[in-house]
């Protein structure tokens, strides 16, 4: 190694500086990207057309669709893969009260799109509503009725352990 330094001192210094600069660049870009969360899609359901559609996981229900204002709600879709032919099914629907929707949208805007709805809802659990797919009647998610809707919805798949399904 010392032979290399003795023979080409300028080349050795240049290579060392380039390696340090590359390592610094790598560390800086990695720290900037570490704060960015991956974005994805989740299922929503159009209350008028009765169809599923994928949309950004940053969407706060209810959302506007081509069918009108507030006609898009979150759909919890599961899959039963216990048998040879896996099937997807909608277990239940979810939306927020107008006040919670406004608060969550404001908090997400302040966070620059880096926080998820889940974090924004931690202190607002009393504003989350659920409904079955069969009858549009909304109940607080944390109520007895809400729990019954979610459990009955998951049981519709006919398997012991349905798994969440994303678009």
mmCIF file of N, CA and C in Angstrom, residues 12 52 54 62 139 150:
data_model
loop_
_atom_site.group_PDB
_atom_site.id
_atom_site.type_symbol
_atom_site.label_atom_id
_atom_site.label_comp_id
_atom_site.label_asym_id
_atom_site.label_seq_id
_atom_site.Cartn_x
_atom_site.Cartn_y
_atom_site.Cartn_z
ATOM 1 N N UNK A 12 -3.649 8.945 -5.275
ATOM 2 C CA UNK A 12 -4.107 8.374 -4.014
ATOM 3 C C UNK A 12 -4.962 9.372 -3.237
ATOM 4 N N UNK A 52 -66.171 -1.132 -6.124
ATOM 5 C CA UNK A 52 -64.883 -0.869 -5.495
ATOM 6 C C UNK A 52 -64.003 -0.084 -6.447
ATOM 7 N N UNK A 54 -59.725 1.626 -6.404
ATOM 8 C CA UNK A 54 -58.527 1.941 -5.630
ATOM 9 C C UNK A 54 -58.273 3.445 -5.646
ATOM 10 N N UNK A 62 -65.426 10.646 3.954
ATOM 11 C CA UNK A 62 -65.885 10.330 2.605
ATOM 12 C C UNK A 62 -65.235 11.253 1.569
ATOM 13 N N UNK A 139 -72.405 3.305 12.412
ATOM 14 C CA UNK A 139 -72.249 3.225 13.860
ATOM 15 C C UNK A 139 -70.805 3.560 14.210
ATOM 16 N N UNK A 150 -68.055 -5.286 12.110
ATOM 17 C CA UNK A 150 -66.731 -5.692 11.624
ATOM 18 C C UNK A 150 -66.526 -7.201 11.741
#
